[in-house]
Amino acid sequence: MPFQDWEQFCFPQENLKGEKSSVRLDESSRVVLYGAGYGGLMFLELLRKCGIEPECVLDRSPRKQGRTILGVPVRAPDRTVAEDATVIVCLLEMGKTSRQIKAQMEALGCQEVYHMYELREDRALFQDQPLILSPDRNLIWENREVLYQVVQMLADDCSRRTLTSIVRFLWCDLDQQIPALPMEDQYFGEDVYSLGENEVFVDCGAHVGEILRQFWRRCRGRFDSCWAFEPDSQNIRELERGCPPEYRRRLILHRTALGEGPGTVRVRNYDGSNSVIREDGEEEAPCTALDSFKEKLHPTILKIDVEGWESRLLSGAEEMIRRDRPVIAVAVYHRERDLWEIPLKLKELVPEYRFYLRSYLNVAETVLYAVPPERLSQKEYRV
């Protein structure tokens, strides 16, 4: 697609100043959140920074009901809560499930039900957001030519459609459909690269080991070693407990954040659902560069999801990436600029890389794959 056509699709003239929304919250609003997962926890924290205290969090999971998250009670959806409240649906995808929740709350008498994306014009509310929930349109507009350069770099039609759809979604169109694949395939795009039998798998941002377990299942135990980097001590303990005994000798754990160099960071644990580096985090953790392990570590696959620190991690791993040319699967959904800066950085480090973009949940779980030609899969992606 020529640049002018691509620009017109992503940035339609009638939306050059961005969409406007009449949805506004303030201290006088009676706010109820729906969703006691990471999205709800994150949005609750954003609200508090603006002086808004939600009355409660609704969730249909019996396991979560009756608990408190960040001091706010979790309740089952019912009419007594819904009436006269503004309900904000805090799911990372605005789709079928959120529409079902909206219909449910309206049936209970709630007149104002919004997805949190519908509030994204309120930039003050979304200050310090850990995901691209309220996009910086000026930044995207100023870098539209660089974004198009990345579109041209991508190796297949699915990747180009995915990035083009994401840009349009961020700019103006909440109803824009973004091609999405099953979450269980995240970081393991079989149509992009194939697993070998002697992989050295490096999990940067290992959390409690969900992706490691996926790797073990997929390779059926035929691998060289796994390295896991995670700054949250609670997550490290969970990861250790969940490691099968037969793999423990081949699992190397490091409780550290990964960045440009040595130092310390603070980590906030969101009720076990996620951990994020934040200045007001409750736990201190060391930070180091991945290149500091280069004498012993020769990765064949780098999985990177470090909650907005991806670019810093890559800056501290340049020698290793140039030398070993691993397959890289990196999250690019925490900052707008990662959509163009990360592929351009990796292209400079290893010009031979082929690039693929895959979404696994709207914008919120988008992964860039950088693959050396000899590791490319022979499978063809089909819609």
mmCIF file of C-alpha atoms in Angstrom:
data_model
loop_
_atom_site.group_PDB
_atom_site.id
_atom_site.type_symbol
_atom_site.label_atom_id
_atom_site.label_comp_id
_atom_site.label_asym_id
_atom_site.label_seq_id
_atom_site.Cartn_x
_atom_site.Cartn_y
_atom_site.Cartn_z
ATOM 1 C CA MET A 1 0.000 0.000 0.000
ATOM 2 C CA PRO A 2 1.506 3.391 -0.961
ATOM 3 C CA PHE A 3 2.210 5.782 1.897
ATOM 4 C CA GLN A 4 -0.606 8.216 1.032
ATOM 5 C CA ASP A 5 -3.229 5.437 1.021
ATOM 6 C CA TRP A 6 -1.852 3.988 4.261
ATOM 7 C CA GLU A 7 -1.829 7.427 5.900
ATOM 8 C CA GLN A 8 -5.408 8.132 4.810
ATOM 9 C CA PHE A 9 -6.592 4.798 6.255
ATOM 10 C CA CYS A 10 -4.748 5.149 9.582
ATOM 11 C CA PHE A 11 -5.263 8.884 10.011
ATOM 12 C CA PRO A 12 -8.571 9.816 8.345
ATOM 13 C CA GLN A 13 -8.896 13.554 7.767
ATOM 14 C CA GLU A 14 -12.050 13.900 9.834
ATOM 15 C CA ASN A 15 -10.103 12.592 12.845
ATOM 16 C CA LEU A 16 -6.879 14.552 12.484
ATOM 17 C CA LYS A 17 -7.416 16.081 15.924
ATOM 18 C CA GLY A 18 -8.318 12.700 17.418
ATOM 19 C CA GLU A 19 -11.645 11.477 18.719
ATOM 20 C CA LYS A 20 -13.519 13.302 21.450
ATOM 21 C CA SER A 21 -15.402 11.738 24.313
ATOM 22 C CA SER A 22 -17.990 13.147 26.679
ATOM 23 C CA VAL A 23 -17.083 10.581 29.359
ATOM 24 C CA ARG A 24 -15.420 12.286 32.300
ATOM 25 C CA LEU A 25 -14.946 11.195 35.883
ATOM 26 C CA ASP A 26 -14.303 13.386 38.890
ATOM 27 C CA GLU A 27 -14.408 13.218 42.706
ATOM 28 C CA SER A 28 -18.214 13.488 42.697
ATOM 29 C CA SER A 29 -18.663 10.429 40.435
ATOM 30 C CA ARG A 30 -20.030 7.242 41.976
ATOM 31 C CA VAL A 31 -17.669 4.803 40.255
ATOM 32 C CA VAL A 32 -17.781 1.013 40.214
ATOM 33 C CA LEU A 33 -15.186 -1.041 38.359
ATOM 34 C CA TYR A 34 -15.871 -4.332 36.625
ATOM 35 C CA GLY A 35 -12.969 -6.796 36.512
ATOM 36 C CA ALA A 36 -10.698 -7.718 39.424
ATOM 37 C CA GLY A 37 -7.732 -8.693 37.250
ATOM 38 C CA TYR A 38 -4.682 -6.670 36.261
ATOM 39 C CA GLY A 39 -6.779 -4.226 34.208
ATOM 40 C CA GLY A 40 -8.987 -3.415 37.204
ATOM 41 C CA LEU A 41 -6.042 -3.063 39.599
ATOM 42 C CA MET A 42 -4.174 -0.808 37.212
ATOM 43 C CA PHE A 43 -7.199 1.399 36.494
ATOM 44 C CA LEU A 44 -8.044 1.628 40.204
ATOM 45 C CA GLU A 45 -4.576 2.992 40.843
ATOM 46 C CA LEU A 46 -4.947 5.533 38.027
ATOM 47 C CA LEU A 47 -8.271 6.699 39.464
ATOM 48 C CA ARG A 48 -6.799 7.213 42.919
ATOM 49 C CA LYS A 49 -4.104 9.466 41.533
ATOM 50 C CA CYS A 50 -6.945 11.711 40.334
ATOM 51 C CA GLY A 51 -8.680 11.662 43.725
ATOM 52 C CA ILE A 52 -11.402 9.225 42.658
ATOM 53 C CA GLU A 53 -12.174 6.272 44.942
ATOM 54 C CA PRO A 54 -14.221 3.417 43.439
ATOM 55 C CA GLU A 55 -17.026 2.119 45.596
ATOM 56 C CA CYS A 56 -16.254 -1.518 44.786
ATOM 57 C CA VAL A 57 -15.006 -3.855 42.080
ATOM 58 C CA LEU A 58 -17.422 -6.281 40.442
ATOM 59 C CA ASP A 59 -16.335 -9.686 39.207
ATOM 60 C CA ARG A 60 -18.321 -12.764 38.292
ATOM 61 C CA SER A 61 -15.629 -15.149 39.562
ATOM 62 C CA PRO A 62 -16.716 -16.650 42.934
ATOM 63 C CA ARG A 63 -13.025 -17.082 43.764
ATOM 64 C CA LYS A 64 -12.504 -13.311 43.733
ATOM 65 C CA GLN A 65 -15.787 -12.244 45.361
ATOM 66 C CA GLY A 66 -15.552 -11.371 49.057
ATOM 67 C CA ARG A 67 -11.891 -10.357 48.801
ATOM 68 C CA THR A 68 -10.425 -6.872 48.712
ATOM 69 C CA ILE A 69 -7.964 -5.554 46.138
ATOM 70 C CA LEU A 70 -5.917 -2.518 47.087
ATOM 71 C CA GLY A 71 -8.411 -2.053 49.933
ATOM 72 C CA VAL A 72 -11.523 -2.088 47.711
ATOM 73 C CA PRO A 73 -14.119 -4.874 48.167
ATOM 74 C CA VAL A 74 -14.837 -7.286 45.323
ATOM 75 C CA ARG A 75 -18.526 -8.090 44.898
ATOM 76 C CA ALA A 76 -20.785 -10.069 42.599
ATOM 77 C CA PRO A 77 -22.697 -7.964 40.041
ATOM 78 C CA ASP A 78 -26.155 -7.103 41.394
ATOM 79 C CA ARG A 79 -28.863 -4.472 41.075
ATOM 80 C CA THR A 80 -28.101 -2.682 44.345
ATOM 81 C CA VAL A 81 -24.618 -1.823 43.099
ATOM 82 C CA ALA A 82 -25.532 -1.106 39.487
ATOM 83 C CA GLU A 83 -28.262 1.484 39.953
ATOM 84 C CA ASP A 84 -27.078 5.096 39.705
ATOM 85 C CA ALA A 85 -23.408 4.062 39.367
ATOM 86 C CA THR A 86 -20.963 4.690 36.542
ATOM 87 C CA VAL A 87 -19.528 1.264 35.758
ATOM 88 C CA ILE A 88 -16.124 1.066 34.053
ATOM 89 C CA VAL A 89 -15.320 -2.275 32.417
ATOM 90 C CA CYS A 90 -11.606 -2.909 32.984
ATOM 91 C CA LEU A 91 -10.751 -5.585 30.437
ATOM 92 C CA LEU A 92 -7.711 -5.285 28.179
ATOM 93 C CA GLU A 93 -9.834 -6.128 25.147
ATOM 94 C CA MET A 94 -12.855 -4.177 24.004
ATOM 95 C CA GLY A 95 -14.878 -6.888 22.329
ATOM 96 C CA LYS A 96 -17.551 -9.539 22.761
ATOM 97 C CA THR A 97 -17.008 -10.082 26.491
ATOM 98 C CA SER A 98 -17.151 -6.379 27.336
ATOM 99 C CA ARG A 99 -20.345 -6.011 25.278
ATOM 100 C CA GLN A 100 -21.899 -8.897 27.219
ATOM 101 C CA ILE A 101 -20.927 -7.250 30.511
ATOM 102 C CA LYS A 102 -22.429 -3.955 29.365
ATOM 103 C CA ALA A 103 -25.706 -5.676 28.480
ATOM 104 C CA GLN A 104 -25.721 -7.453 31.845
ATOM 105 C CA MET A 105 -25.199 -4.231 33.800
ATOM 106 C CA GLU A 106 -27.827 -2.373 31.784
ATOM 107 C CA ALA A 107 -30.288 -5.191 32.545
ATOM 108 C CA LEU A 108 -29.544 -4.590 36.251
ATOM 109 C CA GLY A 109 -30.524 -0.933 35.882
ATOM 110 C CA CYS A 110 -27.174 0.753 35.241
ATOM 111 C CA GLN A 111 -27.493 3.662 32.806
ATOM 112 C CA GLU A 112 -23.787 4.438 32.403
ATOM 113 C CA VAL A 113 -21.488 1.556 31.420
ATOM 114 C CA TYR A 114 -18.213 2.278 29.639
ATOM 115 C CA HIS A 115 -15.132 0.365 28.678
ATOM 116 C CA MET A 116 -11.988 2.023 30.045
ATOM 117 C CA TYR A 117 -10.832 2.673 26.450
ATOM 118 C CA GLU A 118 -13.836 4.991 26.083
ATOM 119 C CA LEU A 119 -12.257 7.298 28.669
ATOM 120 C CA ARG A 120 -8.902 7.469 26.903
ATOM 121 C CA GLU A 121 -9.271 11.117 25.873
ATOM 122 C CA ASP A 122 -8.729 12.024 29.519
ATOM 123 C CA ARG A 123 -4.922 12.131 29.370
ATOM 124 C CA ALA A 124 -4.657 13.336 32.974
ATOM 125 C CA LEU A 125 -6.454 10.199 34.146
ATOM 126 C CA PHE A 126 -4.088 7.920 32.212
ATOM 127 C CA GLN A 127 -0.869 9.613 33.262
ATOM 128 C CA ASP A 128 1.841 7.017 34.055
ATOM 129 C CA GLN A 129 -0.188 4.232 32.400
ATOM 130 C CA PRO A 130 1.775 0.957 32.099
ATOM 131 C CA LEU A 131 0.071 0.005 28.804
ATOM 132 C CA ILE A 132 -0.993 1.950 25.712
ATOM 133 C CA LEU A 133 -4.502 2.660 26.983
ATOM 134 C CA SER A 134 -4.609 6.386 26.243
ATOM 135 C CA PRO A 135 -2.396 6.869 23.175
ATOM 136 C CA ASP A 136 -0.198 9.909 22.673
ATOM 137 C CA ARG A 137 -1.601 10.935 19.302
ATOM 138 C CA ASN A 138 0.873 13.766 18.789
ATOM 139 C CA LEU A 139 3.746 11.315 19.141
ATOM 140 C CA ILE A 140 2.112 8.835 16.752
ATOM 141 C CA TRP A 141 1.339 11.548 14.177
ATOM 142 C CA GLU A 142 4.883 12.933 14.317
ATOM 143 C CA ASN A 143 6.282 9.450 13.692
ATOM 144 C CA ARG A 144 3.813 8.257 11.058
ATOM 145 C CA GLU A 145 6.508 8.092 8.356
ATOM 146 C CA VAL A 146 8.736 5.987 10.612
ATOM 147 C CA LEU A 147 5.757 3.732 11.371
ATOM 148 C CA TYR A 148 5.213 3.281 7.644
ATOM 149 C CA GLN A 149 8.911 2.410 7.305
ATOM 150 C CA VAL A 150 8.353 -0.362 9.865
ATOM 151 C CA VAL A 151 5.245 -1.548 7.998
ATOM 152 C CA GLN A 152 7.449 -1.936 4.911
ATOM 153 C CA MET A 153 10.059 -3.843 6.951
ATOM 154 C CA LEU A 154 7.576 -6.471 8.123
ATOM 155 C CA ALA A 155 7.858 -9.806 6.384
ATOM 156 C CA ASP A 156 4.248 -10.846 5.723
ATOM 157 C CA ASP A 157 0.759 -9.505 5.103
ATOM 158 C CA CYS A 158 -0.514 -10.547 8.540
ATOM 159 C CA SER A 159 2.179 -8.421 10.193
ATOM 160 C CA ARG A 160 1.458 -5.413 8.003
ATOM 161 C CA ARG A 161 -2.295 -5.692 8.602
ATOM 162 C CA THR A 162 -1.721 -6.022 12.325
ATOM 163 C CA LEU A 163 0.415 -2.898 12.634
ATOM 164 C CA THR A 164 -1.846 -0.893 10.324
ATOM 165 C CA SER A 165 -4.916 -1.909 12.365
ATOM 166 C CA ILE A 166 -3.179 -1.038 15.639
ATOM 167 C CA VAL A 167 -2.277 2.434 14.382
ATOM 168 C CA ARG A 168 -5.846 3.125 13.251
ATOM 169 C CA PHE A 169 -7.205 1.800 16.567
ATOM 170 C CA LEU A 170 -4.873 4.031 18.558
ATOM 171 C CA TRP A 171 -5.601 7.077 16.431
ATOM 172 C CA CYS A 172 -9.358 7.080 15.989
ATOM 173 C CA ASP A 173 -11.282 3.832 15.763
ATOM 174 C CA LEU A 174 -12.172 1.815 18.873
ATOM 175 C CA ASP A 175 -14.131 -0.584 16.644
ATOM 176 C CA GLN A 176 -11.137 -1.371 14.438
ATOM 177 C CA GLN A 177 -10.613 -5.132 14.355
ATOM 178 C CA ILE A 178 -7.019 -6.214 14.993
ATOM 179 C CA PRO A 179 -6.093 -9.721 13.770
ATOM 180 C CA ALA A 180 -5.631 -11.791 16.938
ATOM 181 C CA LEU A 181 -4.274 -15.286 17.550
ATOM 182 C CA PRO A 182 -4.824 -17.623 20.550
ATOM 183 C CA MET A 183 -3.119 -16.466 23.757
ATOM 184 C CA GLU A 184 -1.500 -19.889 24.259
ATOM 185 C CA ASP A 185 0.587 -19.256 21.117
ATOM 186 C CA GLN A 186 2.049 -15.978 22.382
ATOM 187 C CA TYR A 187 5.862 -15.908 21.995
ATOM 188 C CA PHE A 188 5.772 -19.255 20.121
ATOM 189 C CA GLY A 189 4.488 -18.275 16.676
ATOM 190 C CA GLU A 190 4.768 -21.602 14.857
ATOM 191 C CA ASP A 191 4.173 -19.866 11.542
ATOM 192 C CA VAL A 192 7.151 -17.613 12.294
ATOM 193 C CA TYR A 193 9.851 -19.886 13.734
ATOM 194 C CA SER A 194 10.259 -23.518 14.755
ATOM 195 C CA LEU A 195 11.606 -24.910 18.012
ATOM 196 C CA GLY A 196 14.754 -27.028 17.837
ATOM 197 C CA GLU A 197 15.971 -29.752 20.181
ATOM 198 C CA ASN A 198 18.826 -27.891 21.888
ATOM 199 C CA GLU A 199 17.330 -24.513 22.610
ATOM 200 C CA VAL A 200 18.751 -22.156 25.221
ATOM 201 C CA PHE A 201 15.532 -20.373 26.151
ATOM 202 C CA VAL A 202 15.838 -17.073 28.044
ATOM 203 C CA ASP A 203 12.699 -15.760 29.723
ATOM 204 C CA CYS A 204 13.113 -12.076 30.546
ATOM 205 C CA GLY A 205 10.220 -11.148 32.803
ATOM 206 C CA ALA A 206 9.444 -14.740 33.767
ATOM 207 C CA HIS A 207 6.670 -13.886 36.266
ATOM 208 C CA VAL A 208 5.592 -17.233 37.804
ATOM 209 C CA GLY A 209 6.712 -19.365 34.856
ATOM 210 C CA GLU A 210 3.639 -19.496 32.588
ATOM 211 C CA ILE A 211 5.726 -19.064 29.426
ATOM 212 C CA LEU A 212 8.396 -21.471 30.650
ATOM 213 C CA ARG A 213 5.720 -24.139 31.128
ATOM 214 C CA GLN A 214 4.525 -23.482 27.586
ATOM 215 C CA PHE A 215 8.088 -23.928 26.346
ATOM 216 C CA TRP A 216 8.570 -27.201 28.259
ATOM 217 C CA ARG A 217 5.291 -28.564 26.929
ATOM 218 C CA ARG A 218 6.075 -27.598 23.346
ATOM 219 C CA CYS A 219 9.619 -28.982 23.280
ATOM 220 C CA ARG A 220 8.694 -32.092 25.325
ATOM 221 C CA GLY A 221 11.781 -31.810 27.464
ATOM 222 C CA ARG A 222 14.206 -31.690 24.529
ATOM 223 C CA PHE A 223 16.132 -28.505 25.287
ATOM 224 C CA ASP A 224 19.567 -27.478 26.507
ATOM 225 C CA SER A 225 18.703 -25.035 29.299
ATOM 226 C CA CYS A 226 16.324 -22.304 30.432
ATOM 227 C CA TRP A 227 17.323 -19.026 32.043
ATOM 228 C CA ALA A 228 14.650 -17.088 33.923
ATOM 229 C CA PHE A 229 15.007 -13.445 34.989
ATOM 230 C CA GLU A 230 12.395 -12.017 37.356
ATOM 231 C CA PRO A 231 12.773 -9.184 39.929
ATOM 232 C CA ASP A 232 9.779 -10.071 42.125
ATOM 233 C CA SER A 233 10.750 -12.426 44.964
ATOM 234 C CA GLN A 234 7.179 -13.728 45.361
ATOM 235 C CA ASN A 235 7.075 -14.673 41.679
ATOM 236 C CA ILE A 236 10.476 -16.366 41.900
ATOM 237 C CA ARG A 237 9.225 -18.578 44.726
ATOM 238 C CA GLU A 238 6.128 -19.518 42.719
ATOM 239 C CA LEU A 239 8.276 -20.247 39.678
ATOM 240 C CA GLU A 240 10.565 -22.537 41.667
ATOM 241 C CA ARG A 241 7.602 -24.418 43.172
ATOM 242 C CA GLY A 242 6.067 -24.916 39.742
ATOM 243 C CA CYS A 243 9.197 -26.291 38.049
ATOM 244 C CA PRO A 244 8.988 -30.055 37.371
ATOM 245 C CA PRO A 245 11.761 -31.945 39.204
ATOM 246 C CA GLU A 246 13.177 -33.332 35.959
ATOM 247 C CA TYR A 247 13.889 -29.796 34.661
ATOM 248 C CA ARG A 248 15.389 -28.201 37.764
ATOM 249 C CA ARG A 249 19.003 -28.899 36.819
ATOM 250 C CA ARG A 250 18.480 -27.126 33.508
ATOM 251 C CA LEU A 251 16.675 -24.088 34.955
ATOM 252 C CA ILE A 252 18.884 -21.145 35.958
ATOM 253 C CA LEU A 253 16.993 -18.549 38.022
ATOM 254 C CA HIS A 254 18.080 -14.956 38.613
ATOM 255 C CA ARG A 255 16.107 -12.596 40.837
ATOM 256 C CA THR A 256 16.962 -9.398 38.992
ATOM 257 C CA ALA A 257 15.472 -6.829 36.660
ATOM 258 C CA LEU A 258 17.175 -6.388 33.300
ATOM 259 C CA GLY A 259 18.100 -2.960 31.979
ATOM 260 C CA GLU A 260 20.972 -0.942 30.583
ATOM 261 C CA GLY A 261 23.338 -1.585 33.474
ATOM 262 C CA PRO A 262 23.736 -2.302 37.192
ATOM 263 C CA GLY A 263 21.566 -0.613 39.789
ATOM 264 C CA THR A 264 18.426 -1.169 41.851
ATOM 265 C CA VAL A 265 14.715 -0.807 41.099
ATOM 266 C CA ARG A 266 11.480 -1.043 43.057
ATOM 267 C CA VAL A 267 8.793 -3.538 42.095
ATOM 268 C CA ARG A 268 5.009 -3.394 42.600
ATOM 269 C CA ASN A 269 3.135 -6.705 42.701
ATOM 270 C CA TYR A 270 -0.481 -6.398 41.503
ATOM 271 C CA ASP A 271 -2.171 -9.100 43.569
ATOM 272 C CA GLY A 272 -0.118 -11.816 41.878
ATOM 273 C CA SER A 273 -1.493 -10.990 38.422
ATOM 274 C CA ASN A 274 1.470 -8.878 37.334
ATOM 275 C CA SER A 275 4.616 -7.160 38.594
ATOM 276 C CA VAL A 276 5.799 -3.764 37.382
ATOM 277 C CA ILE A 277 8.890 -1.655 38.035
ATOM 278 C CA ARG A 278 7.666 1.501 39.770
ATOM 279 C CA GLU A 279 9.300 4.138 41.931
ATOM 280 C CA ASP A 280 6.670 3.507 44.638
ATOM 281 C CA GLY A 281 6.993 -0.285 44.492
ATOM 282 C CA GLU A 282 6.935 -2.141 47.792
ATOM 283 C CA GLU A 283 10.033 -4.277 47.124
ATOM 284 C CA GLU A 284 13.590 -3.397 46.081
ATOM 285 C CA ALA A 285 15.362 -5.580 43.530
ATOM 286 C CA PRO A 286 18.737 -5.544 41.771
ATOM 287 C CA CYS A 287 19.004 -4.569 38.126
ATOM 288 C CA THR A 288 21.691 -5.625 35.668
ATOM 289 C CA ALA A 289 22.424 -5.824 31.934
ATOM 290 C CA LEU A 290 21.850 -9.082 30.104
ATOM 291 C CA ASP A 291 25.310 -8.656 28.568
ATOM 292 C CA SER A 292 26.805 -9.182 32.027
ATOM 293 C CA PHE A 293 25.959 -12.893 31.568
ATOM 294 C CA LYS A 294 27.492 -13.179 28.103
ATOM 295 C CA GLU A 295 30.428 -15.347 29.183
ATOM 296 C CA LYS A 296 28.099 -18.192 30.204
ATOM 297 C CA LEU A 297 24.894 -17.473 28.299
ATOM 298 C CA HIS A 298 24.463 -18.082 24.563
ATOM 299 C CA PRO A 299 20.722 -17.748 23.943
ATOM 300 C CA THR A 300 18.915 -19.255 20.991
ATOM 301 C CA ILE A 301 15.538 -17.714 21.971
ATOM 302 C CA LEU A 302 14.966 -14.485 23.900
ATOM 303 C CA LYS A 303 11.438 -13.917 25.215
ATOM 304 C CA ILE A 304 11.132 -10.332 26.520
ATOM 305 C CA ASP A 305 8.134 -8.903 28.369
ATOM 306 C CA VAL A 306 9.356 -6.540 31.072
ATOM 307 C CA GLU A 307 6.464 -4.095 31.425
ATOM 308 C CA GLY A 308 7.882 -1.103 29.562
ATOM 309 C CA TRP A 309 11.596 -1.772 30.112
ATOM 310 C CA GLU A 310 12.005 -3.636 26.813
ATOM 311 C CA SER A 311 14.047 -0.934 25.106
ATOM 312 C CA ARG A 312 16.345 -0.565 28.129
ATOM 313 C CA LEU A 313 16.856 -4.314 28.255
ATOM 314 C CA LEU A 314 17.802 -4.415 24.578
ATOM 315 C CA SER A 315 20.330 -1.621 25.106
ATOM 316 C CA GLY A 316 21.956 -3.803 27.767
ATOM 317 C CA ALA A 317 21.968 -6.891 25.531
ATOM 318 C CA GLU A 318 23.465 -5.548 22.301
ATOM 319 C CA GLU A 319 26.697 -7.567 22.419
ATOM 320 C CA MET A 320 24.836 -10.827 23.073
ATOM 321 C CA ILE A 321 22.298 -10.177 20.312
ATOM 322 C CA ARG A 322 24.971 -9.301 17.737
ATOM 323 C CA ARG A 323 27.041 -12.352 18.663
ATOM 324 C CA ASP A 324 24.361 -15.040 19.047
ATOM 325 C CA ARG A 325 21.578 -13.776 16.750
ATOM 326 C CA PRO A 326 18.821 -15.445 18.809
ATOM 327 C CA VAL A 327 15.172 -15.560 17.854
ATOM 328 C CA ILE A 328 13.638 -12.632 19.750
ATOM 329 C CA ALA A 329 9.980 -12.433 20.812
ATOM 330 C CA VAL A 330 9.490 -9.032 22.452
ATOM 331 C CA ALA A 331 6.405 -7.256 23.799
ATOM 332 C CA VAL A 332 5.739 -3.935 22.032
ATOM 333 C CA TYR A 333 2.495 -2.876 23.732
ATOM 334 C CA HIS A 334 3.675 -0.887 26.753
ATOM 335 C CA ARG A 335 4.794 2.312 24.969
ATOM 336 C CA GLU A 336 3.758 3.792 21.621
ATOM 337 C CA ARG A 337 7.354 4.374 20.537
ATOM 338 C CA ASP A 338 8.208 0.682 20.994
ATOM 339 C CA LEU A 339 6.169 -0.069 17.861
ATOM 340 C CA TRP A 340 8.847 1.626 15.762
ATOM 341 C CA GLU A 341 11.943 2.038 17.958
ATOM 342 C CA ILE A 342 12.353 -1.646 18.861
ATOM 343 C CA PRO A 343 12.232 -3.076 15.299
ATOM 344 C CA LEU A 344 14.581 -0.352 14.052
ATOM 345 C CA LYS A 345 16.990 -1.019 16.935
ATOM 346 C CA LEU A 346 17.018 -4.760 16.235
ATOM 347 C CA LYS A 347 17.446 -4.192 12.489
ATOM 348 C CA GLU A 348 20.538 -2.123 13.236
ATOM 349 C CA LEU A 349 21.959 -4.827 15.519
ATOM 350 C CA VAL A 350 21.287 -7.734 13.129
ATOM 351 C CA PRO A 351 20.463 -6.541 9.590
ATOM 352 C CA GLU A 352 19.550 -10.112 8.537
ATOM 353 C CA TYR A 353 16.624 -10.363 10.952
ATOM 354 C CA ARG A 354 13.174 -10.925 9.457
ATOM 355 C CA PHE A 355 10.359 -9.204 11.376
ATOM 356 C CA TYR A 356 6.844 -10.417 12.144
ATOM 357 C CA LEU A 357 4.144 -8.772 14.269
ATOM 358 C CA ARG A 358 1.416 -10.783 15.949
ATOM 359 C CA SER A 359 -1.421 -9.699 18.254
ATOM 360 C CA TYR A 360 -2.835 -12.064 20.861
ATOM 361 C CA LEU A 361 -5.352 -9.736 22.538
ATOM 362 C CA ASN A 362 -6.066 -6.464 20.764
ATOM 363 C CA VAL A 363 -3.126 -4.055 21.287
ATOM 364 C CA ALA A 364 -2.500 -5.281 24.823
ATOM 365 C CA GLU A 365 -0.604 -8.479 23.966
ATOM 366 C CA THR A 366 1.266 -7.616 20.764
ATOM 367 C CA VAL A 367 4.591 -9.348 20.091
ATOM 368 C CA LEU A 368 7.345 -8.502 17.619
ATOM 369 C CA TYR A 369 9.356 -11.473 16.382
ATOM 370 C CA ALA A 370 12.885 -10.948 15.066
ATOM 371 C CA VAL A 371 14.062 -14.152 13.374
ATOM 372 C CA PRO A 372 17.339 -14.961 11.606
ATOM 373 C CA PRO A 373 16.676 -16.478 8.152
ATOM 374 C CA GLU A 374 17.921 -19.941 9.150
ATOM 375 C CA ARG A 375 15.283 -20.155 11.929
ATOM 376 C CA LEU A 376 12.253 -19.235 9.824
ATOM 377 C CA SER A 377 9.312 -21.633 9.916
ATOM 378 C CA GLN A 378 8.094 -23.257 6.737
ATOM 379 C CA LYS A 379 4.489 -22.991 7.856
ATOM 380 C CA GLU A 380 2.244 -20.455 6.196
ATOM 381 C CA TYR A 381 -0.061 -18.241 8.241
ATOM 382 C CA ARG A 382 -3.679 -18.466 7.154
ATOM 383 C CA VAL A 383 -6.474 -16.184 8.375
#
